[in-house]
PDB file of C-alpha atoms in Angstrom:
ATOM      1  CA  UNK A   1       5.442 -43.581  -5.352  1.00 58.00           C
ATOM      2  CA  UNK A   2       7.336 -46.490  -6.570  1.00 54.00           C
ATOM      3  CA  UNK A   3      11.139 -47.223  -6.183  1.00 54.00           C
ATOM      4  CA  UNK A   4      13.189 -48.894  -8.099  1.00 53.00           C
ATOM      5  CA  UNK A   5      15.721 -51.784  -7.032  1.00 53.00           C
ATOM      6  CA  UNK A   6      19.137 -50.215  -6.355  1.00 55.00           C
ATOM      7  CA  UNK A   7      20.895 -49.996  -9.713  1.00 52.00           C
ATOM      8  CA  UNK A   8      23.525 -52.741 -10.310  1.00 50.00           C
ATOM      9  CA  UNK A   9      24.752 -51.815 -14.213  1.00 48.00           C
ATOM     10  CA  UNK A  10      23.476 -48.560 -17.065  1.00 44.00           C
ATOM     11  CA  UNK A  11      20.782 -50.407 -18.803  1.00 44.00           C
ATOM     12  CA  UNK A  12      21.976 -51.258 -22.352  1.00 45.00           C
ATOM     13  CA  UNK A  13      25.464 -51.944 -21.347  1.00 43.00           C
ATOM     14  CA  UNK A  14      27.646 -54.524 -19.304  1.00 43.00           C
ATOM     15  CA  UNK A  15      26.413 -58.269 -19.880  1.00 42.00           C
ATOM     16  CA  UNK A  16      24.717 -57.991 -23.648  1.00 42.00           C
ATOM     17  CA  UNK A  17      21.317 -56.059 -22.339  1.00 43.00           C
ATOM     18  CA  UNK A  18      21.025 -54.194 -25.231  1.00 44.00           C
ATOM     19  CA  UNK A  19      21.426 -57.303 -27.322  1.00 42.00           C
ATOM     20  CA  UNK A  20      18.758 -59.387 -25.826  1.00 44.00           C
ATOM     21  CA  UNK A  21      16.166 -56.564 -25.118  1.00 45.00           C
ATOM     22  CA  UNK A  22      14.308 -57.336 -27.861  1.00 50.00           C
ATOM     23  CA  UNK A  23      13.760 -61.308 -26.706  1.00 56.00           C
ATOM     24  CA  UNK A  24      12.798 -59.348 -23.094  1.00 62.00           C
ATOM     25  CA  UNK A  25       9.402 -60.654 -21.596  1.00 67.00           C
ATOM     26  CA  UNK A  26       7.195 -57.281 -21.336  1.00 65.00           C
ATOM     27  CA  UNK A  27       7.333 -57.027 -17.749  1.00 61.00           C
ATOM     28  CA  UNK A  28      11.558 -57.156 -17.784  1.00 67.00           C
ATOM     29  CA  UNK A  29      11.211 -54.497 -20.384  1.00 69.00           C
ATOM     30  CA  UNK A  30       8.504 -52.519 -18.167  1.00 64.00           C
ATOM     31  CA  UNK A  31      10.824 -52.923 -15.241  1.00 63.00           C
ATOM     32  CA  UNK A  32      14.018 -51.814 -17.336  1.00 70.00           C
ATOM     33  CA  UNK A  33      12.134 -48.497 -18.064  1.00 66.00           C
ATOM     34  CA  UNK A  34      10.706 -48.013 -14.460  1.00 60.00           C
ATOM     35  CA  UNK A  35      14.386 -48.264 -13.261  1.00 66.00           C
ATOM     36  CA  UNK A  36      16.019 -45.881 -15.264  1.00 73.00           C
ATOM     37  CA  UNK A  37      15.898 -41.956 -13.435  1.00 75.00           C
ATOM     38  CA  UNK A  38      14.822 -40.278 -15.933  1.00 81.00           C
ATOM     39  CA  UNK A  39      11.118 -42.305 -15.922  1.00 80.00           C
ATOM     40  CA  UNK A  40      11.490 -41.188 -11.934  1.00 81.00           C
ATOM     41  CA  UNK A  41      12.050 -37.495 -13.610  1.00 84.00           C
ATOM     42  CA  UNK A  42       9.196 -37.903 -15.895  1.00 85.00           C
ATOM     43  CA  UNK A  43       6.816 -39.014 -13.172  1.00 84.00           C
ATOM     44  CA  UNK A  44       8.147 -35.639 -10.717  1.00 85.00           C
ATOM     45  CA  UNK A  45       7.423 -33.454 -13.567  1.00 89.00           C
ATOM     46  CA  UNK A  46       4.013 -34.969 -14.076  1.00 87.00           C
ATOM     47  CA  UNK A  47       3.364 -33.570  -9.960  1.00 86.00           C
ATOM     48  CA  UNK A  48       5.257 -30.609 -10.553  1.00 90.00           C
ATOM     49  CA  UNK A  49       3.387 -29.353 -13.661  1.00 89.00           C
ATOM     50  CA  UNK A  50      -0.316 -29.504 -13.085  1.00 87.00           C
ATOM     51  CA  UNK A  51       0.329 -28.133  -9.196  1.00 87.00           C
ATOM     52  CA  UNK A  52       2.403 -24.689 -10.245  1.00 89.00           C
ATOM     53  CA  UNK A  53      -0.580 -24.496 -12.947  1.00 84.00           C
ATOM     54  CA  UNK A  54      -3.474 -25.170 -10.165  1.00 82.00           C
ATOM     55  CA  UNK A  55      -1.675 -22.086  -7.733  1.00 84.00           C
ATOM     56  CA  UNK A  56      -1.410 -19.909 -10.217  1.00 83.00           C
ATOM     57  CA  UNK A  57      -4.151 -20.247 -11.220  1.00 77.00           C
ATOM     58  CA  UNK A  58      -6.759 -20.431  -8.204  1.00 67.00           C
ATOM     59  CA  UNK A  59      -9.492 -18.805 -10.166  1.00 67.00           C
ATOM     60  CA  UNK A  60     -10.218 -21.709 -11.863  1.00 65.00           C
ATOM     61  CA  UNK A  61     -13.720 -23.623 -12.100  1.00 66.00           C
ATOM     62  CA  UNK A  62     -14.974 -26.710 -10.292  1.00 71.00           C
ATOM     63  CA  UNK A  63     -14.913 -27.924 -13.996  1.00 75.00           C
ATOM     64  CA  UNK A  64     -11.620 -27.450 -14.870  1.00 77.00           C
ATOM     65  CA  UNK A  65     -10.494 -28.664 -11.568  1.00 78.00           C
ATOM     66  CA  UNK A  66     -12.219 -31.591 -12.334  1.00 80.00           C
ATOM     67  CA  UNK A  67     -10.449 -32.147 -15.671  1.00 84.00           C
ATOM     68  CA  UNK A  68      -7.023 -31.073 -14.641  1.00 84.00           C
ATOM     69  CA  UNK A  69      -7.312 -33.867 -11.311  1.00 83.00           C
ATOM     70  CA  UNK A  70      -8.391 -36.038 -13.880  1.00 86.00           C
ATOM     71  CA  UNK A  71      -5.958 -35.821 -16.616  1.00 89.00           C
ATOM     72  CA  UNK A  72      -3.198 -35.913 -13.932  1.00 88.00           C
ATOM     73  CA  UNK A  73      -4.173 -39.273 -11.969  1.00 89.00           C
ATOM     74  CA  UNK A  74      -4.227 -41.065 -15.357  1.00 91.00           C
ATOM     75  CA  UNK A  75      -1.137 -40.074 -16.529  1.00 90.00           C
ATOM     76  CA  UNK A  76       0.091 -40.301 -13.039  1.00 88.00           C
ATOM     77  CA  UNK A  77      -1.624 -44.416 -12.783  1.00 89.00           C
ATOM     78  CA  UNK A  78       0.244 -45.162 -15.871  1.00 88.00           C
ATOM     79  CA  UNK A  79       4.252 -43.843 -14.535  1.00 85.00           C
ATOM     80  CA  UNK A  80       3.303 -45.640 -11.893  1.00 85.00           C
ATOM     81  CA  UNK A  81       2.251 -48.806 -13.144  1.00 86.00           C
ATOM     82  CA  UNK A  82       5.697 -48.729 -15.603  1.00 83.00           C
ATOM     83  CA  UNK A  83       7.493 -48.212 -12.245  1.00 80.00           C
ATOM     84  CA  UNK A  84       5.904 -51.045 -10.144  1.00 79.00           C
ATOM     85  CA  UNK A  85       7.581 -53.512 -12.885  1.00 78.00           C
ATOM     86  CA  UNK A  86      11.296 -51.818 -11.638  1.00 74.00           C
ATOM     87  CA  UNK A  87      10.246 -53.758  -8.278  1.00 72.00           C
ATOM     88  CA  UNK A  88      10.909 -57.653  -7.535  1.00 70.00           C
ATOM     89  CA  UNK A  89       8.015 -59.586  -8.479  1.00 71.00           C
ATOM     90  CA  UNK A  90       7.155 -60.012  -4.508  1.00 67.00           C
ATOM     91  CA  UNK A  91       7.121 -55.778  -3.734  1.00 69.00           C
ATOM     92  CA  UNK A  92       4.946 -55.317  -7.287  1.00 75.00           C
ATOM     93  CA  UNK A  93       1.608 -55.545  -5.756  1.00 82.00           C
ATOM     94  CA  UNK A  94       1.320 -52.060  -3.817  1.00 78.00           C
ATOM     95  CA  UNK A  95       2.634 -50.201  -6.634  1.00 80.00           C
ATOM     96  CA  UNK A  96       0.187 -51.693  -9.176  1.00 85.00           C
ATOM     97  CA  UNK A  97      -2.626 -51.425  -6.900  1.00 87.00           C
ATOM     98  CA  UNK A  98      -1.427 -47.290  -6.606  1.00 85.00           C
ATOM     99  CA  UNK A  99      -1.551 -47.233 -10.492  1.00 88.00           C
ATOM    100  CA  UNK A 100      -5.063 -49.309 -10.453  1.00 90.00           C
ATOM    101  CA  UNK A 101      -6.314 -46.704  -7.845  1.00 89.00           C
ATOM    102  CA  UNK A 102      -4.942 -43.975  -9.840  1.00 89.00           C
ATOM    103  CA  UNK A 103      -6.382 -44.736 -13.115  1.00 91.00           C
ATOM    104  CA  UNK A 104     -10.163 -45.332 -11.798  1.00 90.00           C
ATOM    105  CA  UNK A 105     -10.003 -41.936  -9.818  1.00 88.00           C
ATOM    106  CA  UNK A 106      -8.931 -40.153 -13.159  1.00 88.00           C
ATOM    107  CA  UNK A 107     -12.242 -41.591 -15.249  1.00 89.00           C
ATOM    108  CA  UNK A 108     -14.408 -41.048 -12.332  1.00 86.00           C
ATOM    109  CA  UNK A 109     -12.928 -37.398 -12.635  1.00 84.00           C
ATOM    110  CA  UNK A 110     -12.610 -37.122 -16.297  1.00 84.00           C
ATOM    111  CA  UNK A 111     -16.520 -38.690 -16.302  1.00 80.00           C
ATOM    112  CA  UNK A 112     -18.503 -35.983 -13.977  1.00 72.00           C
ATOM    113  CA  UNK A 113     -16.312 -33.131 -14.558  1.00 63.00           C
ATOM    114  CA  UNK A 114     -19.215 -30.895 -13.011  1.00 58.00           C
ATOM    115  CA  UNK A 115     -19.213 -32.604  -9.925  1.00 64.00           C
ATOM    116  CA  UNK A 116     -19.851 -30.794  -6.760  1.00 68.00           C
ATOM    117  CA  UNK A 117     -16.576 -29.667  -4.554  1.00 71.00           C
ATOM    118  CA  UNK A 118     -17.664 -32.381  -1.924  1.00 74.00           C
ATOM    119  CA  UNK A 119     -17.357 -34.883  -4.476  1.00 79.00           C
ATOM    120  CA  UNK A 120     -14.019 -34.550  -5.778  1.00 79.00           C
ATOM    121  CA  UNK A 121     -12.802 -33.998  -2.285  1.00 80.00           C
ATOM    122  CA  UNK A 122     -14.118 -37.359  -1.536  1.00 83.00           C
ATOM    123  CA  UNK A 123     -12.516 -38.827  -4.479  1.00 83.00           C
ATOM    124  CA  UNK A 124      -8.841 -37.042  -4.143  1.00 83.00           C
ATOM    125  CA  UNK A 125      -8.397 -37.479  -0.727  1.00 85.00           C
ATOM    126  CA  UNK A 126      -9.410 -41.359  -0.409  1.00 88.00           C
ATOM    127  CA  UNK A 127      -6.578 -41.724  -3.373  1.00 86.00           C
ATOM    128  CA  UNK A 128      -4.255 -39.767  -1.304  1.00 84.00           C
ATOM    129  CA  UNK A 129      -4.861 -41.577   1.385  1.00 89.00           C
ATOM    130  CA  UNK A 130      -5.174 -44.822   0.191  1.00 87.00           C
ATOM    131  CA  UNK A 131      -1.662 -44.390  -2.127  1.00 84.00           C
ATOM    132  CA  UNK A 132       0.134 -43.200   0.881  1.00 87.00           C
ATOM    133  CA  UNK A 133      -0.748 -45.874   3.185  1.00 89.00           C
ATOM    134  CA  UNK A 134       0.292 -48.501   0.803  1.00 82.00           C
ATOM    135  CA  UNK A 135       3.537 -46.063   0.335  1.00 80.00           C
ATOM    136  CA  UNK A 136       4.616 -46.659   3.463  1.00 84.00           C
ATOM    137  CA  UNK A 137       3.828 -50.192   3.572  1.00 81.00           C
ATOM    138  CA  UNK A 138       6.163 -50.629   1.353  1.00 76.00           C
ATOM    139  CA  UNK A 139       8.948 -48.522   2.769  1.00 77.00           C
ATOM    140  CA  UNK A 140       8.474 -50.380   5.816  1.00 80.00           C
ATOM    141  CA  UNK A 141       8.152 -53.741   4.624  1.00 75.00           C
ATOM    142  CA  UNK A 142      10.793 -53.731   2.168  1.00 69.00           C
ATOM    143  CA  UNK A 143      13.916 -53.312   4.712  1.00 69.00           C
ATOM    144  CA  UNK A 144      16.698 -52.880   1.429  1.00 68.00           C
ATOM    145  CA  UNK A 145      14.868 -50.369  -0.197  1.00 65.00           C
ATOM    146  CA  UNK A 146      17.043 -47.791  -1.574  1.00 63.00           C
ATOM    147  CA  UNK A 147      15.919 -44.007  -0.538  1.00 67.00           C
ATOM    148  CA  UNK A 148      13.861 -45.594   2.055  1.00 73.00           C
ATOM    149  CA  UNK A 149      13.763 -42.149   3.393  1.00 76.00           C
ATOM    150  CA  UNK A 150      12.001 -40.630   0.339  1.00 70.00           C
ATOM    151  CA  UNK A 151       9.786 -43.184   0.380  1.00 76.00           C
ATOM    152  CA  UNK A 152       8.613 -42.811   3.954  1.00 82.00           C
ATOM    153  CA  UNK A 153       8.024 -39.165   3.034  1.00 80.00           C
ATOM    154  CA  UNK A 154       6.028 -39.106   0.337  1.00 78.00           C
ATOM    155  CA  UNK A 155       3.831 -41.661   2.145  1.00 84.00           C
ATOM    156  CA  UNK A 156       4.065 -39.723   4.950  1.00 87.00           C
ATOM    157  CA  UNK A 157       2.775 -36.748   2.848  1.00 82.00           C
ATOM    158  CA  UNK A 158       0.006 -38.568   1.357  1.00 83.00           C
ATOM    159  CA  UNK A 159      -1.424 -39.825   4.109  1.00 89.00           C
ATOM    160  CA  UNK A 160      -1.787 -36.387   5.702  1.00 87.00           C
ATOM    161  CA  UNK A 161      -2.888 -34.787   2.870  1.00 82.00           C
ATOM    162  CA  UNK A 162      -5.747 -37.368   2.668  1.00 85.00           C
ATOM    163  CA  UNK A 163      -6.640 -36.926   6.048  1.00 87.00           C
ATOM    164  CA  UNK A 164      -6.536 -33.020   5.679  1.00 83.00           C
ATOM    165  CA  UNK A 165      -8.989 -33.299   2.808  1.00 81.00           C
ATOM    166  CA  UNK A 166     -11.209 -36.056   4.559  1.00 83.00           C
ATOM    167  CA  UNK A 167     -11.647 -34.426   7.726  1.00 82.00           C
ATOM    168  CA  UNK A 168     -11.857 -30.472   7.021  1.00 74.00           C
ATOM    169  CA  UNK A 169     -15.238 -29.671   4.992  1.00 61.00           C
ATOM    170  CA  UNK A 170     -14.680 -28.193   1.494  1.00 59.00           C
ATOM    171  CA  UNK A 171     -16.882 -25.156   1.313  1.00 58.00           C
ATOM    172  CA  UNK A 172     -15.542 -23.878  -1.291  1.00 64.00           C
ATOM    173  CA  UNK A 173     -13.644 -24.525  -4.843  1.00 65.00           C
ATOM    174  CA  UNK A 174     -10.908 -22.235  -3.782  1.00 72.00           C
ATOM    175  CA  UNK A 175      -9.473 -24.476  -0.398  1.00 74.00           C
ATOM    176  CA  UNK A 176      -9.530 -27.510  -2.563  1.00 73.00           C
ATOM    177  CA  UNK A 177      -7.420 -25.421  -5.381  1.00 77.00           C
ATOM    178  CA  UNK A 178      -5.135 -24.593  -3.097  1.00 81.00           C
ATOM    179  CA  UNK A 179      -4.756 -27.439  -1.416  1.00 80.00           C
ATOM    180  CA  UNK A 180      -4.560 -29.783  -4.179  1.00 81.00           C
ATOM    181  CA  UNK A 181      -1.587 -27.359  -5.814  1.00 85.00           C
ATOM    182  CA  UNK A 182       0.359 -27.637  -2.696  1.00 87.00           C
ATOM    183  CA  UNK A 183       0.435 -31.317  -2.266  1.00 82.00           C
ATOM    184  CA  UNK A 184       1.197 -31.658  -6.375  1.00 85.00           C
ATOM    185  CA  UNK A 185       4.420 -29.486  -5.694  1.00 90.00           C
ATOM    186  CA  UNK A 186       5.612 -31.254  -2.455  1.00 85.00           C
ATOM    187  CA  UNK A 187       5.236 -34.578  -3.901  1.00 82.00           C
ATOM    188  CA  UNK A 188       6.858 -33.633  -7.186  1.00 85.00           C
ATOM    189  CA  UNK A 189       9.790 -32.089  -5.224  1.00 87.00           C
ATOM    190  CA  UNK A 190       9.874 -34.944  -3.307  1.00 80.00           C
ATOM    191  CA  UNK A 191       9.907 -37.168  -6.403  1.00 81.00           C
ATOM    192  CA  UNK A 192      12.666 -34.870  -8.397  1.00 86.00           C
ATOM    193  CA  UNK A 193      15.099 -35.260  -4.898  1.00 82.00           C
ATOM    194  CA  UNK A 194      14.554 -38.916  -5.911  1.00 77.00           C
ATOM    195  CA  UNK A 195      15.114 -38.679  -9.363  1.00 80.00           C
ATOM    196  CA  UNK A 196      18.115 -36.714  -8.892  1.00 82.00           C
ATOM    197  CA  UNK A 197      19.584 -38.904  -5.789  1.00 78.00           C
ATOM    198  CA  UNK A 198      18.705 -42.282  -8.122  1.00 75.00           C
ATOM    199  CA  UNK A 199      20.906 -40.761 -11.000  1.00 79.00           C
ATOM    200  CA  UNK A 200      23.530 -40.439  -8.450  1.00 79.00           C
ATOM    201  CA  UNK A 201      23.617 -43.786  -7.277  1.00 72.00           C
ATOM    202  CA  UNK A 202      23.588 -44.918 -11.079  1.00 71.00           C
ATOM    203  CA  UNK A 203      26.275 -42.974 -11.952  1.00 76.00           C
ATOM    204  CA  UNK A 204      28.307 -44.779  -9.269  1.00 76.00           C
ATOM    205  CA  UNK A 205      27.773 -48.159  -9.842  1.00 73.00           C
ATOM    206  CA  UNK A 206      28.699 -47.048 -13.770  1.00 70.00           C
ATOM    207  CA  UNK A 207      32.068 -46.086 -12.570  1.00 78.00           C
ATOM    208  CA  UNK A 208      32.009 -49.115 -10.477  1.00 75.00           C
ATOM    209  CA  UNK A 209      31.667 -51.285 -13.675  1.00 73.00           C
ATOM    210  CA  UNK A 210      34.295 -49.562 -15.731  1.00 74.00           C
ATOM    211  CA  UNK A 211      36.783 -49.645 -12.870  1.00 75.00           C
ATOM    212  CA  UNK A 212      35.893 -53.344 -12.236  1.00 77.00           C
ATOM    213  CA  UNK A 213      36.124 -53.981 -16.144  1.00 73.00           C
ATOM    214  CA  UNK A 214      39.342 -52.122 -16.754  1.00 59.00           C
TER     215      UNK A 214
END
């Protein structure tokens, strides 16, 4: 997951933003979409979505497994690379790496759909553990990151769930169901607090503005 810089003005408003967003270079523009809470509420809904599908549904195939894991880590790669562009050019490189990582796993998914349970165990839980550890790298290194605590979390949360997946065999389609629901739902829950605590802290510093401005 990928956080934002703490918000200083409404995008569009304030200082002419609106007015020079179309002379924007592509990765100001990136970053002004990345900020904004709603993308953060786009990218929790992504989580939240295919994970209430996969537990109510733990009947489901190796197949569509497959597909469903698949379909999610691109569309989850590409919210993610959108929000790495929200970060200062120095804190970009973990969350584009995450979106990298993200992408790949979804093709290698979306490519051998009838791949064994072993397989795609291998595949999710070196993404889970491999997003959360960079994560929490950047929780930790970045010292004024806002919602550190969320941050440390979900990385938290991946890193676990990668380890969980790693370590305890997969015998069967049904464990990996399961488990790959659960951590869809705690990450997008984690990601909605975000969302929701992010629109917060915007709508402060838009009162800020006007009460500095009037």
């Amino acid at each position: 997951m990928t956080v934002p810089r703490e918000p200083e003005q409404p995008a569009g408003r304030g200082t002419g933003a609106g007015a020079t967003a179309g002379a924007a270079p592509p990765g100001e523009l990136l970053g002004r979409v990345g900020a904004s809470w709603t993308w953060l509420l786009g990218s929790a809904l992504v989580s939240l979505i295919p994970g209430v599908m996969i537990l109510a549904w733990p009947d489901g195939t190796v197949h569509v497994l497959g597909v469903v894991t698949g379909l999610y880590l691109l569309v989850a790669g590409v919210f993610r690379f959108v929000a790495a562009f929200a970060q200062e050019r120095g804190q970009r490189t973990p969350g584009l790496l995450v979106a990298v990582l993200y992408v790949l796993a979804g093709v290698l998914c979306l490519r051998h759909p009838l791949q064994t349970v072993t397989a795609l165990s291998l595949i999710v839980g070196l993404v889970w553990l491999a997003t959360g550890m960079l994560t929490l790298y950047t929780a930790l290194a970045a010292r004024q990151l806002p919602h550190r605590g969320f941050v440390v979390g979900a990385g938290a949360l991946g890193i676990v769930a990668g380890v969980v997946v790693l370590v305890l065999p997969a015998e069967s389609a049904l464990f990996l169901i399961r488990l790959l629901g659960l951590w869809l739902v705690l990450l997008g829950l984690v990601e909605l607090g975000l969302a929701l605590a992010w629109r917060a802290a915007a709508r402060r510093a838009d009162t800020a503005a006007a009460r500095s401005a009037g």
